[in-house]
Every structure is written in structure tokens, then in C-alpha cells.
Short mmCIF file of C-alpha atoms in Angstrom, two decimals:
data_model
loop_
_atom_site.label_atom_id
_atom_site.label_comp_id
_atom_site.label_asym_id
_atom_site.label_seq_id
_atom_site.Cartn_x
_atom_site.Cartn_y
_atom_site.Cartn_z
CA UNK A 1 0.09 0.01 -0.04
CA UNK A 2 1.14 3.44 -0.63
CA UNK A 3 -0.43 6.89 0.04
CA UNK A 4 -0.40 9.74 -2.00
CA UNK A 5 -2.84 12.81 -2.66
CA UNK A 6 -4.70 11.46 0.31
CA UNK A 7 -5.55 8.04 -1.36
CA UNK A 8 -4.61 4.54 -0.39
CA UNK A 9 -3.71 1.92 -3.05
CA UNK A 10 -4.09 -1.86 -2.72
CA UNK A 11 -1.22 -3.64 -4.89
CA UNK A 12 -1.25 -6.89 -6.44
CA UNK A 13 2.37 -7.75 -7.00
CA UNK A 14 4.26 -10.16 -9.26
CA UNK A 15 7.55 -10.66 -11.07
CA UNK A 16 7.56 -8.28 -14.26
CA UNK A 17 10.24 -9.78 -16.25
CA UNK A 18 9.69 -10.09 -20.10
CA UNK A 19 6.88 -7.27 -19.94
CA UNK A 20 8.52 -5.59 -22.79
CA UNK A 21 8.73 -8.61 -25.04
CA UNK A 22 4.69 -8.80 -25.20
CA UNK A 23 4.39 -5.22 -26.21
CA UNK A 24 4.43 -5.67 -29.79
CA UNK A 25 1.94 -8.76 -29.24
CA UNK A 26 -0.60 -6.61 -27.26
CA UNK A 27 -0.33 -3.89 -30.05
CA UNK A 28 -1.26 -6.08 -32.65
CA UNK A 29 -4.05 -8.13 -30.81
CA UNK A 30 -5.68 -4.93 -29.86
CA UNK A 31 -9.31 -5.17 -28.92
CA UNK A 32 -9.76 -8.85 -30.02
CA UNK A 33 -7.20 -10.01 -27.55
CA UNK A 34 -8.67 -7.55 -24.91
CA UNK A 35 -12.28 -9.12 -25.02
CA UNK A 36 -10.93 -12.77 -25.71
CA UNK A 37 -10.49 -13.83 -22.05
CA UNK A 38 -13.83 -12.99 -20.96
CA UNK A 39 -15.10 -14.89 -24.19
CA UNK A 40 -13.25 -17.87 -23.40
CA UNK A 41 -14.42 -17.99 -19.54
CA UNK A 42 -17.86 -17.54 -20.51
CA UNK A 43 -17.81 -20.30 -23.20
CA UNK A 44 -16.11 -22.88 -20.90
CA UNK A 45 -18.81 -22.21 -18.27
CA UNK A 46 -21.76 -22.46 -20.86
CA UNK A 47 -20.25 -25.74 -22.00
CA UNK A 48 -20.15 -27.26 -18.59
CA UNK A 49 -23.72 -26.17 -17.92
CA UNK A 50 -24.78 -27.63 -21.20
CA UNK A 51 -23.14 -30.82 -20.16
CA UNK A 52 -24.98 -30.78 -16.81
CA UNK A 53 -28.13 -30.21 -18.32
CA UNK A 54 -27.74 -32.90 -21.20
CA UNK A 55 -26.85 -35.67 -18.25
CA UNK A 56 -29.79 -34.30 -16.22
CA UNK A 57 -32.25 -34.67 -18.97
CA UNK A 58 -30.89 -38.20 -19.52
CA UNK A 59 -31.61 -39.05 -16.04
CA UNK A 60 -35.01 -37.67 -15.92
CA UNK A 61 -35.86 -39.81 -19.01
CA UNK A 62 -34.24 -42.95 -17.25
CA UNK A 63 -36.07 -42.23 -13.95
CA UNK A 64 -39.42 -42.16 -15.40
CA UNK A 65 -39.28 -45.69 -16.38
CA UNK A 66 -38.37 -46.90 -12.64
CA UNK A 67 -41.03 -48.65 -11.00
CA UNK A 68 -40.24 -47.34 -7.52
CA UNK A 69 -39.91 -43.74 -8.52
CA UNK A 70 -43.00 -42.81 -6.62
CA UNK A 71 -40.98 -43.08 -3.31
CA UNK A 72 -38.64 -40.35 -4.48
CA UNK A 73 -41.35 -38.23 -6.22
CA UNK A 74 -40.78 -34.89 -4.26
CA UNK A 75 -36.95 -35.13 -4.98
CA UNK A 76 -37.61 -35.85 -8.60
CA UNK A 77 -39.75 -32.93 -9.12
CA UNK A 78 -37.53 -30.64 -7.39
CA UNK A 79 -34.33 -32.15 -9.64
CA UNK A 80 -36.55 -31.77 -12.88
CA UNK A 81 -37.54 -28.10 -11.91
CA UNK A 82 -33.92 -27.16 -11.25
CA UNK A 83 -33.08 -28.34 -14.83
CA UNK A 84 -35.82 -26.17 -15.94
CA UNK A 85 -34.69 -23.14 -14.03
CA UNK A 86 -31.12 -23.49 -15.36
CA UNK A 87 -32.38 -23.56 -18.99
CA UNK A 88 -33.96 -20.41 -18.26
CA UNK A 89 -31.38 -18.78 -16.65
CA UNK A 90 -28.71 -19.95 -19.40
CA UNK A 91 -31.14 -18.43 -21.83
CA UNK A 92 -30.97 -14.98 -20.11
CA UNK A 93 -27.13 -15.20 -19.89
CA UNK A 94 -27.22 -15.64 -16.03
CA UNK A 95 -24.33 -18.24 -16.02
CA UNK A 96 -23.53 -18.30 -12.20
CA UNK A 97 -27.38 -19.16 -11.43
CA UNK A 98 -27.58 -21.38 -14.32
CA UNK A 99 -24.61 -23.59 -13.28
CA UNK A 100 -25.91 -23.61 -9.59
CA UNK A 101 -29.31 -24.69 -10.85
CA UNK A 102 -27.96 -27.44 -13.23
CA UNK A 103 -25.70 -28.85 -10.66
CA UNK A 104 -28.40 -29.17 -8.45
CA UNK A 105 -30.87 -30.85 -10.44
CA UNK A 106 -28.15 -33.25 -11.80
CA UNK A 107 -26.93 -34.38 -8.34
CA UNK A 108 -30.28 -34.96 -7.11
CA UNK A 109 -31.53 -37.00 -9.91
CA UNK A 110 -28.17 -38.96 -9.83
CA UNK A 111 -28.66 -39.51 -6.21
CA UNK A 112 -32.23 -41.05 -6.80
CA UNK A 113 -31.20 -43.38 -9.40
CA UNK A 114 -28.36 -44.61 -7.15
CA UNK A 115 -30.71 -45.25 -4.34
CA UNK A 116 -33.21 -46.99 -6.59
CA UNK A 117 -30.62 -49.25 -8.35
CA UNK A 118 -28.38 -49.81 -5.42
CA UNK A 119 -25.49 -48.94 -7.86
CA UNK A 120 -23.72 -46.62 -5.37
CA UNK A 121 -24.26 -44.98 -2.06
CA UNK A 122 -27.07 -42.08 -2.34
CA UNK A 123 -26.09 -40.79 1.24
CA UNK A 124 -27.66 -37.44 2.54
CA UNK A 125 -25.22 -34.99 0.91
CA UNK A 126 -22.37 -34.75 -1.46
CA UNK A 127 -19.34 -32.31 -1.78
CA UNK A 128 -19.80 -30.14 -4.98
CA UNK A 129 -16.74 -28.21 -4.90
CA UNK A 130 -13.74 -27.91 -2.40
CA UNK A 131 -11.23 -25.06 -2.04
CA UNK A 132 -8.15 -25.46 0.50
CA UNK A 133 -7.57 -27.67 3.26
CA UNK A 134 -11.23 -29.65 3.70
CA UNK A 135 -11.76 -32.99 5.50
CA UNK A 136 -14.51 -35.36 6.42
CA UNK A 137 -14.67 -38.09 8.52
CA UNK A 138 -17.03 -41.21 8.86
CA UNK A 139 -18.88 -41.19 12.20
CA UNK A 140 -17.36 -40.38 15.63
CA UNK A 141 -14.32 -42.56 15.59
CA UNK A 142 -13.39 -42.63 11.72
CA UNK A 143 -10.34 -41.25 10.18
CA UNK A 144 -10.13 -37.65 8.82
CA UNK A 145 -9.82 -37.86 4.99
CA UNK A 146 -9.12 -35.15 2.37
CA UNK A 147 -12.52 -34.00 0.97
CA UNK A 148 -12.99 -34.17 -3.18
CA UNK A 149 -15.66 -33.39 -5.50
CA UNK A 150 -18.76 -35.73 -5.59
CA UNK A 151 -17.64 -37.67 -2.41
CA UNK A 152 -20.88 -38.83 -0.54
CA UNK A 153 -21.68 -37.81 3.05
CA UNK A 154 -23.98 -40.07 5.23
CA UNK A 155 -25.99 -39.29 8.52
CA UNK A 156 -23.14 -39.19 11.21
CA UNK A 157 -20.36 -37.71 8.69
CA UNK A 158 -18.26 -34.80 9.77
CA UNK A 159 -16.93 -32.09 7.76
CA UNK A 160 -14.06 -29.65 8.94
CA UNK A 161 -12.50 -26.79 7.10
CA UNK A 162 -9.06 -25.09 8.07
CA UNK A 163 -8.48 -21.46 8.24
CA UNK A 164 -8.01 -21.35 4.20
CA UNK A 165 -10.55 -23.84 3.42
CA UNK A 166 -14.14 -23.92 2.00
CA UNK A 167 -16.51 -26.16 0.48
CA UNK A 168 -20.08 -26.49 -1.19
CA UNK A 169 -22.11 -29.57 0.12
CA UNK A 170 -25.60 -30.36 -1.42
CA UNK A 171 -27.78 -32.52 0.63
CA UNK A 172 -30.35 -34.73 -1.24
CA UNK A 173 -33.49 -32.53 -1.21
CA UNK A 174 -31.44 -29.54 -3.12
CA UNK A 175 -30.16 -27.50 -0.14
CA UNK A 176 -26.79 -26.23 -1.08
CA UNK A 177 -24.58 -25.63 1.82
CA UNK A 178 -21.29 -23.33 1.70
CA UNK A 179 -19.14 -24.33 4.59
CA UNK A 180 -16.79 -21.55 5.47
CA UNK A 181 -13.26 -21.55 6.90
CA UNK A 182 -12.54 -22.82 10.36
CA UNK A 183 -16.04 -24.69 10.69
CA UNK A 184 -17.24 -28.19 11.75
CA UNK A 185 -20.56 -29.55 10.58
CA UNK A 186 -22.19 -32.94 11.40
CA UNK A 187 -24.55 -34.16 8.68
CA UNK A 188 -27.66 -35.08 11.23
CA UNK A 189 -28.62 -38.63 11.81
CA UNK A 190 -32.34 -38.35 11.51
CA UNK A 191 -33.80 -40.47 8.66
CA UNK A 192 -34.74 -38.40 5.54
CA UNK A 193 -38.32 -39.83 5.85
CA UNK A 194 -38.73 -39.73 9.51
CA UNK A 195 -39.96 -36.48 11.59
CA UNK A 196 -40.10 -33.09 10.59
CA UNK A 197 -41.56 -33.90 7.08
CA UNK A 198 -38.13 -35.16 5.92
CA UNK A 199 -36.43 -31.72 6.41
CA UNK A 200 -32.72 -32.37 6.47
CA UNK A 201 -30.52 -31.01 9.40
CA UNK A 202 -26.97 -29.85 9.36
CA UNK A 203 -25.64 -29.27 13.19
CA UNK A 204 -23.12 -26.72 13.25
CA UNK A 205 -20.67 -27.55 15.81
CA UNK A 206 -18.42 -24.53 15.33
CA UNK A 207 -17.73 -21.88 12.45
CA UNK A 208 -20.04 -20.39 9.96
CA UNK A 209 -22.24 -21.83 7.04
CA UNK A 210 -24.19 -20.28 4.26
CA UNK A 211 -27.27 -22.09 2.87
CA UNK A 212 -29.73 -21.93 -0.20
CA UNK A 213 -32.80 -24.09 -0.13
CA UNK A 214 -34.74 -25.20 -3.13
CA UNK A 215 -38.35 -26.27 -2.84
CA UNK A 216 -38.06 -28.02 0.52
CA UNK A 217 -37.25 -26.31 3.90
CA UNK A 218 -33.79 -27.34 5.68
CA UNK A 219 -32.56 -26.96 9.20
CA UNK A 220 -29.15 -25.83 10.60
CA UNK A 221 -28.83 -26.85 14.52
CA UNK A 222 -26.24 -25.28 16.70
CA UNK A 223 -25.72 -26.50 20.33
CA UNK A 224 -28.48 -24.04 21.95
CA UNK A 225 -30.91 -23.36 19.17
CA UNK A 226 -32.10 -24.43 15.42
CA UNK A 227 -32.89 -22.44 12.38
CA UNK A 228 -35.66 -23.57 10.01
CA UNK A 229 -35.06 -22.17 6.45
CA UNK A 230 -38.09 -22.18 4.45
CA UNK A 231 -37.97 -23.30 0.68
CA UNK A 232 -36.77 -20.82 -1.64
CA UNK A 233 -34.78 -18.98 1.02
CA UNK A 234 -31.15 -18.24 1.63
CA UNK A 235 -29.61 -17.79 5.21
CA UNK A 236 -26.41 -17.96 7.16
CA UNK A 237 -25.74 -19.28 10.55
CA UNK A 238 -22.74 -18.88 12.86
CA UNK A 239 -21.61 -20.02 15.94
CA UNK A 240 -18.69 -19.15 18.21
CA UNK A 241 -18.00 -22.26 20.68
CA UNK A 242 -15.94 -20.53 23.01
CA UNK A 243 -18.26 -17.38 23.57
CA UNK A 244 -21.39 -19.53 23.25
CA UNK A 245 -22.70 -17.19 20.79
CA UNK A 246 -24.62 -17.55 17.55
CA UNK A 247 -25.91 -15.54 14.75
CA UNK A 248 -28.66 -16.16 12.38
CA UNK A 249 -29.31 -14.31 9.26
CA UNK A 250 -32.10 -14.62 6.55
CA UNK A 251 -30.73 -12.98 3.13
CA UNK A 252 -33.95 -14.03 1.21
CA UNK A 253 -37.12 -15.83 2.00
CA UNK A 254 -38.00 -16.73 5.62
CA UNK A 255 -36.20 -18.23 8.41
CA UNK A 256 -37.46 -19.38 12.10
CA UNK A 257 -35.10 -19.40 14.76
CA UNK A 258 -36.12 -21.36 18.00
CA UNK A 259 -34.01 -21.65 21.23
CA UNK A 260 -34.88 -21.87 24.91
CA UNK A 261 -35.19 -18.21 24.97
CA UNK A 262 -38.23 -18.32 22.46
CA UNK A 263 -38.73 -18.07 18.63
CA UNK A 264 -38.06 -15.26 16.34
CA UNK A 265 -39.34 -14.91 12.85
CA UNK A 266 -36.87 -13.48 10.22
CA UNK A 267 -37.72 -12.16 6.85
CA UNK A 268 -35.20 -10.91 4.11
CA UNK A 269 -32.13 -8.92 5.41
CA UNK A 270 -32.99 -9.60 9.22
CA UNK A 271 -30.68 -10.99 11.86
CA UNK A 272 -30.95 -12.27 15.30
CA UNK A 273 -28.24 -12.96 17.81
CA UNK A 274 -27.95 -15.53 20.64
CA UNK A 275 -26.07 -15.44 23.82
CA UNK A 276 -26.19 -18.30 26.10
CA UNK A 277 -29.91 -18.98 25.76
CA UNK A 278 -30.93 -15.47 25.11
CA UNK A 279 -32.40 -14.52 21.72
CA UNK A 280 -31.92 -10.76 20.65
CA UNK A 281 -34.52 -8.64 19.09
CA UNK A 282 -34.55 -8.76 15.44
CA UNK A 283 -32.80 -6.15 13.65
CA UNK A 284 -32.67 -5.38 9.85
CA UNK A 285 -29.27 -5.16 8.07
CA UNK A 286 -28.45 -2.71 5.27
CA UNK A 287 -28.83 -3.88 1.49
CA UNK A 288 -26.00 -4.93 -0.80
CA UNK A 289 -24.23 -2.47 -2.65
CA UNK A 290 -24.61 -2.15 -6.32
CA UNK A 291 -21.18 -2.28 -8.05
CA UNK A 292 -20.74 0.09 -10.76
CA UNK A 293 -17.25 -0.66 -12.04
CA UNK A 294 -15.45 -2.07 -13.74
CA UNK A 295 -17.59 -4.24 -16.03
CA UNK A 296 -17.88 -7.93 -15.36
CA UNK A 297 -15.29 -10.10 -16.92
CA UNK A 298 -13.15 -6.92 -17.96
CA UNK A 299 -9.46 -7.57 -18.93
CA UNK A 300 -6.79 -4.96 -18.80
CA UNK A 301 -3.22 -4.99 -20.01
CA UNK A 302 -0.22 -4.18 -17.63
CA UNK A 303 1.33 -2.34 -20.96
CA UNK A 304 -1.81 -0.18 -21.17
CA UNK A 305 -3.10 0.16 -17.42
CA UNK A 306 -1.46 0.85 -14.30
CA UNK A 307 -4.66 1.35 -11.87
CA UNK A 308 -7.94 -0.25 -11.89
CA UNK A 309 -10.57 1.56 -9.85
CA UNK A 310 -13.43 -0.52 -8.29
CA UNK A 311 -16.75 1.40 -7.32
CA UNK A 312 -20.05 0.92 -5.98
CA UNK A 313 -23.21 3.06 -5.31
CA UNK A 314 -23.20 4.31 -1.47
CA UNK A 315 -25.84 2.63 0.76
CA UNK A 316 -27.73 5.24 2.93
CA UNK A 317 -27.50 3.40 6.20
CA UNK A 318 -23.84 2.37 5.88
CA UNK A 319 -20.90 3.90 7.75
CA UNK A 320 -18.39 1.79 6.22
CA UNK A 321 -17.96 -1.09 3.76
CA UNK A 322 -16.14 -4.61 3.58
CA UNK A 323 -14.17 -5.33 0.65
CA UNK A 324 -12.98 -8.57 -0.55
CA UNK A 325 -10.72 -9.68 -3.55
CA UNK A 326 -9.98 -13.10 -4.29
CA UNK A 327 -8.70 -15.69 -6.80
CA UNK A 328 -11.79 -18.12 -6.23
CA UNK A 329 -15.48 -17.71 -6.11
CA UNK A 330 -15.65 -19.10 -2.60
CA UNK A 331 -13.54 -16.11 -1.37
CA UNK A 332 -10.95 -18.13 0.76
CA UNK A 333 -7.41 -16.91 1.40
CA UNK A 334 -8.39 -13.70 -0.08
CA UNK A 335 -5.70 -11.58 -1.43
CA UNK A 336 -7.56 -8.36 -0.13
CA UNK A 337 -9.75 -8.39 2.79
CA UNK A 338 -10.74 -5.11 4.72
CA UNK A 339 -13.58 -4.28 6.69
CA UNK A 340 -13.93 -0.74 7.55
CA UNK A 341 -13.25 1.28 4.25
CA UNK A 342 -15.48 4.41 4.33
CA UNK A 343 -14.98 5.33 0.78
CA UNK A 344 -17.08 3.71 -2.11
CA UNK A 345 -14.05 3.37 -4.39
CA UNK A 346 -10.95 1.44 -3.97
CA UNK A 347 -7.74 1.78 -6.39
CA UNK A 348 -5.72 -1.06 -7.32
CA UNK A 349 -1.93 -0.38 -8.36
CA UNK A 350 -1.49 -2.97 -11.18
CA UNK A 351 1.86 -4.37 -11.37
CA UNK A 352 1.20 -7.88 -12.05
CA UNK A 353 -0.94 -10.80 -13.94
CA UNK A 354 -3.73 -12.60 -12.38
CA UNK A 355 -7.50 -13.69 -12.49
CA UNK A 356 -9.73 -12.12 -9.52
CA UNK A 357 -13.43 -11.73 -8.16
CA UNK A 358 -14.50 -9.17 -5.78
CA UNK A 359 -17.27 -8.12 -3.94
CA UNK A 360 -18.60 -5.38 -1.25
CA UNK A 361 -20.76 -5.34 1.75
CA UNK A 362 -22.09 -2.49 3.83
CA UNK A 363 -21.78 -1.96 7.50
CA UNK A 364 -24.00 0.12 9.64
CA UNK A 365 -23.73 2.28 12.69
CA UNK A 366 -24.48 -0.81 14.99
CA UNK A 367 -21.56 -2.75 13.23
CA UNK A 368 -24.05 -5.15 11.57
CA UNK A 369 -22.98 -6.30 8.16
CA UNK A 370 -25.50 -6.66 5.34
CA UNK A 371 -25.30 -9.05 2.38
CA UNK A 372 -22.37 -9.17 -0.22
CA UNK A 373 -22.99 -7.75 -3.58
CA UNK A 374 -23.00 -9.79 -6.65
CA UNK A 375 -19.37 -10.97 -7.50
CA UNK A 376 -17.48 -9.31 -10.43
CA UNK A 377 -14.67 -10.90 -12.17
CA UNK A 378 -11.68 -8.95 -14.08
CA UNK A 379 -8.39 -10.10 -15.24
CA UNK A 380 -4.99 -8.67 -15.49
CA UNK A 381 -2.74 -9.72 -18.37
CA UNK A 382 0.78 -9.09 -19.30
CA UNK A 383 3.48 -10.95 -17.40
CA UNK A 384 3.46 -14.83 -16.99
CA UNK A 385 4.59 -14.56 -13.25
CA UNK A 386 2.62 -15.65 -10.22
CA UNK A 387 0.84 -13.10 -7.97
CA UNK A 388 2.83 -12.16 -4.87
CA UNK A 389 0.35 -13.00 -2.18
CA UNK A 390 2.88 -12.39 0.43
CA UNK A 391 3.18 -8.82 -0.58
CA UNK A 392 -0.45 -8.27 -0.56
CA UNK A 393 -0.83 -9.76 2.93
CA UNK A 394 1.99 -7.56 4.23
CA UNK A 395 0.22 -4.43 2.84
CA UNK A 396 -2.99 -5.72 4.47
CA UNK A 397 -1.24 -5.70 7.83
CA UNK A 398 0.07 -2.25 6.99
CA UNK A 399 -3.41 -1.01 6.49
CA UNK A 400 -4.33 -2.51 9.91
CA UNK A 401 -1.39 -0.72 11.45
CA UNK A 402 -2.38 2.47 9.81
CA UNK A 403 -6.02 2.43 11.05
CA UNK A 404 -7.61 1.37 7.78
CA UNK A 405 -7.63 3.02 4.32
CA UNK A 406 -9.21 6.65 4.16
#
């Protein structure tokens, strides 16, 4: 970070050898090369979505001929509708939403077929994606094993993430859980067809999870309370084991939180905290900021651009903003992670190459942070070196020591 003219700069650093070798190439490619990266990235993602949709449609066709499908009718309808949603989102060019819906549908339908034919364990959940150090364990006495995509989880299994790890886990009813860093969860041992109308439950032992439900409701239990997240809703739950504090937030839809201290009903952007057995009053969070620039999937070249400005609309109730820049969509091991930025712009000093994704959230006067903005991506091209993350982390430490950016 360097201060100049009253502004603070975040720097993404790499070795810059051989940059001049690329000057002639950059000049020749011009606008074609400038837009090429975004086109390739979107084409690859579109291909993955089409592949998931094709496999999903084949599974629908196969399952309709299964004589025992009636016992999985709810899950089948959920999977089929997810594929239909993915097709609509793909047509609207909403690729991130289309990928989530397509993967949700394919995973559910594949799980049903495995269960009907006993071709493989259907389980209660499955890893969809893994970033960083993530492990799972079979039951109380099992060995901790590295998590991998598509590994099946059963009732009684544990999932543990390290400080730089995160994972997406999907239950068989279509609920997508994002297990954040430094978190331990337990796949609940209730039967999927037992009490509570078959609603799946994840027990949060410590840490933080986000979840997005499909048609069916889902539950997250902490040691002293339980959150029921209605269908078509999104929420987050955190639990600090040492302080015996929990936080329940509804980002979309409806959430009901029940504990020894009573019950709280949460609507969109509402939050309740629990200390011991006591549930706080419900409070409303600030809305997500609307990002302004740069445009999504922008590519810039070191030979042409030295600085890139991230900007967003101010939120009326906000006194500061949290900003994250990462190299992966789960936002773990972030290269920039600040919580108290008062400005609605942040300038990156570009001295190296990399692909990045960024987002911002507003914080109100009571210290409550609202939901994150929709993420945007950008790429810096020029040198073939690697991003110097250690320099960025040192810079973050300097910002902390300086009391935060102006």
C-alpha cells in the first residue's frame, strides 16, 4: 500500500520480467485480445452447463421408467424443476445461477437413481466443490480424509475446514450449503423420511455456514438453537463455541429461529443473535451495495493500464464497507480483505498478472454487516509470473496498523 494525494492503493504484485517482450503482441492483438479472456471463460462455463443439462435430461428420462420412482417423487420433481430453471437462466445469460441450478438438478437425479438401483451410495449429501484444506470423517471414530468433489456424505459424517478452506455441500433435497473457513459440521442422523417431514438438518458445531434451499425447507442446529430455513430461501448461521454465541441471518425468504429463549421469525435481510440461551430482538441489515465498475469479466493489460478502480453505489444506512478480492469464487485465502473502508471506491495499483473476483458489503452504525454484492470478475494480463500474495498480506497488515484506508 502506498499513500499519495490522500489516497490508499492496494497492490497486486508479481515479477515483471519479459513484459516488454509482449508489447508488440499486445499492440497487434488490440481489442480482439482485450475481450478474448472473458469470451473464453464464459464459453467454457456455458459448455459445463450444457453438459450438466444433457446428463440431467437423460436422468429424467431414465428415472421415469423406474417402477419405484413414486417413493422419491418429491426429490424427482425438485431435480426436474432445477433443470428447467437452469435452462431459463442460461437463455438469460445468467451463467452463475444457471450452473448452480444445473448442478443441483443433476446431483439430485443421480442420487435418486443410485438409491433405486443400489448402484452406489445415495447418502444424505455430497461435496459439490472444495477449495483449500477440507476434510471429512465417517462417524465419531473414523479417520479424517481429504474432501473431494462428488464424495458422498452419510448421516453421522463430519466435515471440517481449515482457516483457508471452504466447501460446497448439497443435500439430497437440493439445499446447497457453503461451509466457510474454520468450521465443523455434522450431517444429522435423522432419517430423511422420518420426523419433520423429511427436512434435512446440518448440525453446526463451530464456525459459519451459508445455505440456499430449493423447494424443501432445511434446518441448521447449533448447540442451543435451531434455524428452520423455508423453501426458496437463503440464510447464514454462525456459532462461536468459546463465547457460546450464535448469529442467524435471513438473506432471502423466511427463517424461523427457536431456542430456550423463545422463537424469532426473520424476513429478508433480518438477523437475530443468541448469547447463552437469550435471543436478541430482530434487527434489519443494510442492503447489498450495487457495484458500478469495472464491468464484469473486464480484461486489462499491464502495458496499457497501471491502475484499476473498483466502485459501488453508496448505501444510505452504511458507515463503512467490507471489501474482498479473491482468486476463487468461494472467497477463501483472499488477497484483499478489509472491513472498515469508508469510501465507495478502491484503487488497485496493477503491477502483475492474475484472474480475480471481488465483492463488497455495507456495515451500519451498530456494526451489523449486510449481504455481499453480486461478485464481479476481472483479469490483469501481461507478465506470466505468479501473484505475490505475501506482499499483499504484508500490505493488509500495514493497512491495519495505519487504522484502515481513508
